XYZ file of C-alpha atoms in Angstrom:
531
model
C 31.060 -54.000 -51.273
C 32.662 -56.747 -49.210
C 32.469 -60.001 -51.094
C 30.688 -62.614 -49.000
C 31.474 -65.421 -51.436
C 34.706 -67.441 -51.136
C 37.655 -66.570 -53.284
C 37.178 -67.966 -56.753
C 39.956 -69.500 -58.784
C 41.239 -67.072 -61.362
C 41.679 -69.732 -64.021
C 39.992 -69.298 -67.371
C 38.516 -72.789 -66.963
C 36.591 -71.790 -63.848
C 35.388 -68.604 -65.559
C 34.242 -70.631 -68.576
C 32.352 -73.010 -66.279
C 30.579 -70.095 -64.575
C 29.548 -68.694 -67.947
C 28.331 -72.117 -69.129
C 26.167 -72.380 -66.017
C 24.704 -68.938 -66.758
C 23.780 -70.069 -70.291
C 22.122 -73.262 -68.965
C 20.108 -71.299 -66.422
C 19.071 -68.894 -69.174
C 17.641 -71.891 -71.032
C 15.688 -72.991 -67.945
C 14.329 -69.443 -67.597
C 13.282 -69.026 -71.237
C 11.451 -72.333 -71.673
C 8.376 -71.658 -69.471
C 8.264 -67.982 -70.470
C 7.537 -68.913 -74.089
C 4.981 -71.494 -72.932
C 2.930 -68.760 -71.217
C 3.552 -66.276 -74.038
C 3.958 -66.860 -77.765
C 3.505 -70.640 -77.736
C 0.339 -70.220 -75.676
C -0.894 -67.597 -78.156
C -0.300 -70.020 -81.024
C -2.298 -72.718 -79.221
C -5.167 -70.291 -78.595
C -5.033 -68.950 -82.175
C -5.241 -72.426 -83.648
C -8.175 -73.172 -81.327
C -10.062 -70.173 -82.783
C -9.891 -67.774 -79.828
C -10.371 -64.135 -80.934
C -7.531 -61.573 -80.909
C -8.951 -59.359 -78.129
C -9.381 -62.369 -75.817
C -5.865 -63.569 -76.599
C -4.657 -60.072 -75.741
C -6.329 -60.218 -72.344
C -4.969 -63.704 -71.716
C -1.494 -62.178 -71.875
C -2.343 -61.176 -68.287
C -1.469 -64.733 -67.257
C 2.033 -63.233 -67.109
C 1.072 -60.929 -64.205
C 3.280 -62.809 -61.700
C 6.339 -61.580 -63.620
C 5.442 -57.991 -62.677
C 4.797 -58.744 -58.981
C 7.556 -61.243 -58.220
C 9.416 -58.714 -56.057
C 6.655 -59.201 -53.444
C 7.760 -62.756 -52.640
C 11.403 -62.491 -53.726
C 12.385 -61.293 -50.204
C 11.422 -64.691 -48.837
C 14.033 -66.221 -51.157
C 16.625 -63.793 -49.801
C 15.600 -64.435 -46.200
C 15.064 -68.220 -46.210
C 16.787 -71.169 -47.837
C 14.953 -74.249 -49.101
C 17.084 -77.403 -48.727
C 20.161 -75.634 -47.239
C 22.432 -78.613 -47.900
C 22.568 -77.550 -51.559
C 23.930 -74.124 -50.631
C 22.540 -70.660 -51.240
C 19.788 -70.413 -53.910
C 20.063 -73.974 -55.335
C 17.346 -75.511 -53.149
C 14.863 -72.938 -54.448
C 15.988 -73.719 -58.004
C 15.263 -77.419 -57.626
C 11.883 -76.751 -56.008
C 10.667 -74.293 -58.642
C 11.824 -76.442 -61.559
C 10.057 -79.541 -60.220
C 6.910 -77.478 -59.611
C 7.092 -76.164 -63.187
C 7.244 -79.707 -64.513
C 4.047 -80.601 -62.616
C 2.199 -77.410 -63.618
C 3.047 -77.812 -67.321
C 1.847 -81.426 -67.204
C -1.467 -80.259 -65.693
C -1.820 -77.519 -68.345
C -1.330 -80.119 -71.069
C -4.324 -82.010 -69.697
C -6.660 -78.972 -69.925
C -8.531 -77.792 -73.033
C -8.580 -74.026 -73.724
C -11.918 -74.305 -75.532
C -13.589 -76.685 -73.103
C -12.376 -75.100 -69.862
C -11.001 -71.635 -70.614
C -11.118 -70.412 -67.011
C -9.304 -73.469 -65.628
C -6.827 -73.246 -68.488
C -6.127 -69.580 -67.690
C -5.672 -70.297 -63.977
C -3.196 -73.094 -64.703
C -1.320 -70.777 -67.076
C -1.150 -68.209 -64.256
C 0.238 -70.932 -61.974
C 2.936 -71.755 -64.545
C 3.794 -68.054 -64.800
C 3.933 -67.704 -60.990
C 6.331 -70.615 -60.599
C 8.344 -69.478 -63.611
C 8.643 -65.963 -62.150
C 9.807 -67.521 -58.869
C 12.427 -69.529 -60.750
C 13.568 -66.314 -62.452
C 13.993 -64.639 -59.041
C 16.373 -67.397 -57.984
C 18.226 -67.574 -61.310
C 18.744 -63.809 -61.450
C 20.072 -63.715 -57.883
C 22.236 -66.813 -58.338
C 23.746 -65.425 -61.567
C 24.453 -62.035 -60.000
C 26.086 -63.659 -56.951
C 28.090 -66.068 -59.110
C 29.594 -63.640 -61.642
C 32.216 -61.014 -60.790
C 31.496 -57.585 -62.344
C 34.039 -58.021 -65.155
C 32.098 -61.064 -66.440
C 28.607 -59.603 -66.253
C 28.471 -58.157 -69.767
C 29.449 -61.469 -71.379
C 27.379 -63.317 -68.787
C 24.329 -61.290 -69.790
C 24.935 -62.223 -73.436
C 25.222 -65.928 -72.597
C 22.093 -65.731 -70.459
C 20.248 -64.340 -73.501
C 21.829 -67.124 -75.574
C 20.386 -69.833 -73.348
C 17.097 -67.986 -72.981
C 16.637 -67.661 -76.744
C 17.681 -71.260 -77.373
C 14.858 -72.281 -75.056
C 12.456 -70.117 -77.033
C 13.610 -71.802 -80.235
C 12.605 -75.117 -78.680
C 9.337 -74.074 -77.014
C 8.368 -71.566 -79.713
C 9.852 -72.323 -83.119
C 10.360 -76.068 -82.979
C 7.010 -76.466 -81.221
C 5.220 -74.648 -84.067
C 6.796 -77.039 -86.566
C 5.838 -80.006 -84.408
C 2.191 -78.846 -84.384
C 1.890 -78.155 -88.139
C -0.327 -80.971 -89.415
C 0.654 -80.489 -93.088
C 4.349 -79.639 -93.175
C 5.463 -80.559 -89.676
C 5.028 -83.510 -87.352
C 1.322 -83.100 -86.605
C 1.757 -83.122 -82.824
C -0.953 -81.745 -80.582
C -0.195 -78.880 -78.213
C -0.772 -81.114 -75.143
C 1.981 -83.405 -76.436
C 4.329 -80.429 -76.732
C 3.585 -79.239 -73.191
C 4.145 -82.719 -71.741
C 7.570 -82.808 -73.402
C 8.406 -79.383 -71.931
C 7.383 -80.674 -68.503
C 9.895 -83.514 -68.888
C 12.635 -81.041 -69.863
C 11.987 -78.982 -66.721
C 12.223 -82.112 -64.599
C 15.628 -82.749 -66.172
C 16.649 -79.155 -65.385
C 15.823 -79.757 -61.715
C 18.092 -82.804 -61.662
C 20.903 -80.801 -63.266
C 20.476 -77.975 -60.738
C 20.721 -80.426 -57.859
C 23.859 -82.171 -59.123
C 25.952 -79.925 -61.366
C 25.662 -76.239 -60.406
C 28.454 -74.539 -58.424
C 27.604 -74.359 -54.741
C 27.275 -70.879 -53.278
C 27.897 -71.146 -49.527
C 25.283 -70.096 -47.026
C 26.195 -66.859 -45.300
C 25.444 -65.678 -41.802
C 27.109 -62.291 -41.560
C 26.040 -58.738 -42.355
C 25.797 -59.597 -46.043
C 22.605 -61.537 -45.359
C 19.280 -59.780 -44.775
C 18.703 -59.667 -41.003
C 15.044 -59.504 -40.080
C 12.389 -61.283 -38.064
C 11.289 -64.449 -39.843
C 7.860 -64.090 -38.247
C 7.464 -60.520 -39.505
C 8.573 -61.492 -42.995
C 6.028 -64.308 -43.203
C 3.258 -62.146 -41.745
C 4.259 -59.322 -44.092
C 4.052 -61.574 -47.111
C 0.611 -62.743 -45.967
C -0.495 -59.129 -45.522
C 0.656 -58.257 -49.044
C -1.213 -61.270 -50.468
C -4.338 -60.199 -48.581
C -4.015 -56.680 -50.014
C -3.726 -58.105 -53.536
C -6.842 -60.261 -52.939
C -8.761 -57.186 -51.715
C -7.604 -55.302 -54.805
C -8.789 -58.112 -57.069
C -12.234 -58.179 -55.433
C -12.467 -54.387 -55.604
C -11.615 -54.492 -59.312
C -14.235 -57.164 -59.937
C -17.100 -55.739 -57.882
C -16.429 -51.973 -57.756
C -14.123 -50.766 -60.507
C -15.658 -52.837 -63.320
C -19.165 -51.379 -62.746
C -17.570 -47.919 -62.366
C -15.693 -48.317 -65.669
C -18.953 -49.431 -67.304
C -20.699 -46.318 -66.010
C -17.893 -44.037 -67.201
C -17.146 -45.528 -70.617
C -20.377 -47.307 -71.496
C -22.422 -44.285 -72.639
C -19.487 -42.830 -74.581
C -18.689 -46.114 -76.370
C -22.356 -46.825 -77.116
C -22.419 -44.023 -79.645
C -19.390 -45.319 -81.557
C -18.884 -47.894 -84.276
C -16.934 -50.423 -82.193
C -18.367 -53.933 -81.874
C -19.942 -54.789 -78.523
C -17.186 -57.297 -77.693
C -14.500 -54.688 -78.354
C -16.354 -52.090 -76.234
C -16.341 -54.590 -73.368
C -12.564 -54.984 -73.697
C -12.011 -51.213 -73.380
C -14.176 -51.192 -70.257
C -12.199 -54.127 -68.831
C -8.964 -52.269 -69.545
C -10.097 -49.156 -67.652
C -11.254 -51.302 -64.710
C -7.859 -53.009 -64.678
C -5.990 -49.691 -64.522
C -8.213 -48.414 -61.692
C -7.714 -51.663 -59.818
C -3.939 -51.327 -60.092
C -4.049 -47.718 -58.893
C -5.890 -48.989 -55.803
C -4.022 -52.244 -55.161
C -0.382 -51.113 -55.342
C -0.646 -48.406 -52.636
C -2.702 -50.812 -50.502
C -0.023 -53.522 -50.774
C 2.686 -50.989 -49.900
C 0.749 -49.889 -46.815
C 0.216 -53.523 -45.757
C 3.952 -54.286 -46.069
C 4.828 -51.315 -43.853
C 2.201 -52.104 -41.229
C 3.273 -55.752 -41.035
C 6.978 -54.756 -40.919
C 7.930 -56.895 -43.943
C 11.524 -55.868 -43.311
C 13.341 -57.899 -45.975
C 11.151 -56.355 -48.661
C 11.320 -52.877 -47.149
C 15.078 -53.115 -46.532
C 15.728 -54.178 -50.110
C 13.623 -51.328 -51.453
C 15.287 -48.805 -49.119
C 18.703 -50.029 -50.218
C 17.833 -49.587 -53.869
C 16.209 -46.163 -53.463
C 19.224 -44.917 -51.499
C 21.088 -44.762 -54.818
C 21.200 -41.412 -56.647
C 18.714 -41.376 -59.505
C 16.963 -44.583 -58.390
C 13.448 -43.412 -59.321
C 14.590 -42.193 -62.745
C 16.264 -45.561 -63.360
C 12.939 -47.315 -62.665
C 11.173 -45.103 -65.192
C 13.818 -45.887 -67.780
C 13.571 -49.613 -67.042
C 9.827 -49.548 -67.763
C 10.250 -47.585 -70.983
C 13.367 -49.139 -72.553
C 11.642 -52.295 -73.786
C 8.137 -50.813 -74.031
C 8.084 -50.232 -77.801
C 9.659 -53.634 -78.399
C 7.139 -55.307 -76.075
C 4.203 -53.489 -77.667
C 5.171 -54.618 -81.166
C 5.755 -58.192 -79.992
C 2.727 -58.520 -77.718
C 0.585 -60.122 -80.428
C 3.252 -61.100 -82.942
C 2.172 -64.719 -83.284
C -1.544 -63.934 -83.902
C -0.493 -61.145 -86.305
C 1.602 -63.527 -88.396
C -0.780 -66.499 -88.223
C -4.171 -64.780 -88.466
C -3.729 -61.306 -89.980
C -0.922 -62.164 -92.426
C -2.087 -65.789 -92.947
C 1.400 -67.288 -92.848
C 1.505 -71.045 -92.309
C 2.368 -72.358 -88.860
C 5.536 -74.091 -90.096
C 6.634 -70.941 -91.967
C 6.240 -68.840 -88.814
C 8.064 -71.499 -86.825
C 10.994 -71.599 -89.235
C 11.347 -67.840 -89.758
C 10.176 -66.149 -86.572
C 11.132 -68.797 -84.062
C 14.179 -70.545 -85.515
C 15.945 -68.332 -88.063
C 14.903 -65.208 -86.165
C 15.906 -66.494 -82.770
C 19.286 -67.663 -84.037
C 19.779 -64.104 -85.198
C 18.793 -62.980 -81.699
C 21.514 -65.206 -80.300
C 23.967 -63.638 -82.707
C 22.724 -60.198 -81.686
C 23.142 -61.020 -77.988
C 26.692 -62.287 -78.453
C 27.560 -59.362 -80.722
C 26.025 -57.013 -78.169
C 28.151 -58.471 -75.376
C 31.314 -58.077 -77.430
C 30.438 -54.540 -78.538
C 29.770 -53.581 -74.921
C 33.443 -54.229 -74.156
C 34.227 -51.452 -76.653
C 31.229 -49.135 -76.350
C 30.552 -49.274 -72.623
C 27.146 -49.529 -70.981
C 25.618 -46.139 -71.840
C 26.542 -46.052 -75.527
C 25.456 -49.676 -75.936
C 22.024 -48.941 -74.449
C 21.649 -45.922 -76.735
C 22.760 -47.547 -80.001
C 20.941 -50.822 -79.417
C 17.782 -49.017 -78.224
C 17.702 -46.950 -81.411
C 17.987 -50.096 -83.524
C 15.140 -51.694 -81.534
C 12.896 -48.716 -82.263
C 13.667 -48.786 -85.988
C 12.923 -52.519 -86.182
C 9.253 -51.863 -85.333
C 8.845 -49.979 -88.605
C 9.632 -53.226 -90.397
C 6.368 -54.713 -89.137
C 4.531 -51.569 -90.293
C 5.994 -52.188 -93.751
C 4.954 -55.862 -93.651
C 1.404 -54.989 -92.582
C 1.129 -52.422 -95.400
C 2.639 -54.470 -98.240
C 1.579 -57.989 -97.236
C 2.928 -61.309 -98.416
C 4.946 -61.683 -101.592
C 6.373 -58.150 -101.681
C 9.950 -59.452 -101.777
C 11.359 -62.635 -103.351
C 11.450 -65.490 -100.901
C 13.220 -68.797 -100.600
C 12.295 -72.392 -99.937
C 13.400 -74.455 -96.959
C 13.799 -78.060 -98.131
C 12.173 -80.900 -96.243
C 14.322 -82.317 -93.457
C 14.229 -84.786 -90.597
C 16.622 -84.133 -87.709
C 15.008 -86.664 -85.433
C 13.662 -84.205 -82.857
C 12.060 -81.976 -85.539
C 11.106 -82.532 -89.169
C 9.513 -80.784 -92.153
C 7.611 -83.310 -94.269
C 7.430 -80.953 -97.272
C 9.537 -78.078 -98.572
C 8.376 -74.840 -96.885
C 8.284 -71.518 -98.764
C 9.600 -68.561 -96.761
C 8.351 -65.065 -97.581
C 11.198 -62.639 -98.302
C 9.559 -59.696 -96.542
C 8.876 -61.764 -93.443
C 12.476 -62.975 -93.376
C 13.898 -59.437 -93.712
C 11.696 -57.946 -90.989
C 12.232 -60.796 -88.534
C 15.999 -60.769 -89.123
C 16.343 -57.077 -88.265
C 13.982 -57.266 -85.287
C 15.676 -60.252 -83.682
C 19.226 -59.034 -84.291
C 18.543 -55.629 -82.726
C 16.422 -57.147 -79.946
C 19.203 -59.532 -78.911
C 21.714 -56.693 -78.714
C 19.328 -54.527 -76.690
C 18.501 -57.329 -74.271
C 22.164 -58.060 -73.540
C 22.895 -54.408 -72.700
C 19.693 -54.077 -70.678
C 20.403 -57.158 -68.555
C 23.922 -55.906 -67.784
C 22.350 -52.584 -66.746
C 19.965 -54.323 -64.338
C 22.771 -56.331 -62.738
C 24.782 -53.153 -62.192
C 21.973 -51.692 -60.032
C 21.672 -54.498 -57.451
C 23.217 -54.743 -53.983
C 24.401 -58.191 -52.996
C 22.653 -58.219 -49.633
C 19.292 -58.017 -51.425
C 20.119 -59.509 -54.838
C 16.900 -61.507 -55.193
C 14.633 -58.724 -53.905
C 16.184 -55.909 -55.918
C 16.715 -57.803 -59.168
C 13.155 -59.138 -58.927
C 11.856 -55.586 -58.498
C 13.915 -54.256 -61.415
C 13.045 -57.120 -63.757
C 9.392 -56.872 -62.685
C 9.377 -53.238 -63.795
C 11.101 -54.323 -67.005
C 8.339 -56.860 -67.692
C 5.521 -54.313 -67.271
C 5.533 -53.625 -70.997
C 5.600 -57.278 -72.003
C 2.705 -58.223 -69.706
C 0.524 -55.138 -69.392
C 0.459 -53.972 -72.996
C -1.260 -57.191 -74.066
C -4.847 -56.093 -73.292
C -4.266 -52.641 -74.781
C -2.481 -54.127 -77.805
C -5.371 -56.465 -78.543
C -8.101 -53.847 -78.479
C -5.921 -51.208 -80.178
C -4.951 -53.501 -83.067
C -8.599 -54.292 -83.733
C -9.601 -50.635 -83.333
C -6.993 -48.863 -85.528
C -5.584 -51.675 -87.692
C -2.155 -53.301 -87.769
C -0.184 -50.639 -89.738
C -1.155 -47.839 -87.328
C -0.567 -50.197 -84.411
C 3.096 -50.664 -85.373
C 3.574 -46.913 -85.855
C 2.345 -46.436 -82.279
C 4.812 -49.094 -81.075
C 7.678 -47.169 -82.711
C 6.659 -43.893 -81.077
C 6.513 -45.629 -77.671
C 10.213 -46.503 -77.979
C 11.333 -42.862 -78.175
C 10.804 -41.628 -74.553
C 13.332 -44.185 -73.230
C 15.987 -42.902 -75.617
C 15.331 -39.330 -74.481
C 15.636 -40.418 -70.820
C 18.845 -42.294 -71.547
C 20.386 -39.190 -73.089
C 19.320 -37.096 -70.094
C 20.763 -39.661 -67.623
C 24.008 -40.314 -69.462
C 26.237 -39.184 -66.564
C 24.401 -41.405 -64.028
C 24.492 -44.460 -66.304
C 28.179 -44.008 -67.039
C 28.900 -44.115 -63.295
C 27.540 -47.680 -63.292
C 30.100 -48.897 -65.812
C 32.636 -51.273 -64.299
C 36.264 -51.341 -65.355
C 37.292 -54.961 -66.072
C 39.334 -56.344 -63.205
C 38.041 -53.818 -60.685
C 36.976 -55.186 -57.285
C 33.314 -55.784 -56.645
C 31.509 -53.012 -54.867
C 28.082 -52.326 -53.459
């Protein structure tokens, strides 16, 4: 692939600066993700929202699975071109995130649940848009030889952000052992951090030059804008069809069968909603595809054609969906499981799951990046994926044996200025063991998986293709939430975690079957970039 970026200095200092930038952008990406995921679940749990409803509210992350629909606009157009390629979009999305988080902080989940959910969707939409830009910028910035370590450092920054917005935030909101902050106070602070990230993006990031040759998507701007509008219209039609046609149809199909069972009425309604959602998706996705073709949304269509021209492209997409599915299923309701089902204290969960655990994830990501230099891409995906699957059995063990099964330890009170524990906090030994294994293996798997995604993109359509691939990767994290909520209440937590382990196995089988194709993606350090 001809490199459309200028020659980069070969010095180790310039390489180190590129990798530092990747870590910083990983932090900016991870902060809002936690605020629409586990931190949001903690807020809802502490406000008394039931598990099934929390499961359905995981759908606020839907924009992460559809971001490839508007990613072509970020390939085709530049916002604030004076900053160079991609950076104008970064500044815009980060400022918008700051405003949306501030608005979310001013809304009560109990007093205005619908408005709260819509604002959370807005945060997720802007966050997904920021991810599109960050993923494309990182892929354009790093030469192939640096992508394995770059993926590890991206996970490092991403997990550091989750320590702040997840673990530290839980300690801040613990009224007994922590600082006693309210969740609105936490979200206002996160809004300020995102505003600072926008300033940093405008002033300190390396400038990628605008390009005007064959490396840039060439299409009609009018058609691209009309195509995007047509896709949005198709999604709106799909939403209305789900609401007014598929929901009554799901009620007619499942209602009589569920009425004879022992499930509570609220749980029966959730199963009906889940079926309506699946039917709506089966209708909306083909409709959106048809609309894009009719409107000649060429940047989207060209990016998809470029990706599917690769041998094994469809099989790769299936693997991408499945590789993190078991991990996502087990983690979909982790915070409610620990806080409500296991009755761990908020500060204890914050210390173990969000701070100690996430530091182990950072170690796993860095270890994964280093091991990839020795193992290569395919063997890394296989070994790390197997460890991810085994880690889910740890939560089965915790659900079966409960608190106090293993000797624990006590975290002494501390005050570091930005976070404090007012009293010594006991840490359950079983919780610590399970979280340690899960986060270590998850960090290693994420590093290998991100390097795999980068190896599949073509530089002409970096934003479009990486957005599509990462959207497929997020299907498990977003879409299993509703199913996880109703399934956990229907079959119990131990059986739930057994199911999550079984769901991790098909990806490992696919990886073994595709070993030759995956090995062809491996890049020899120092080799020239190709497309």
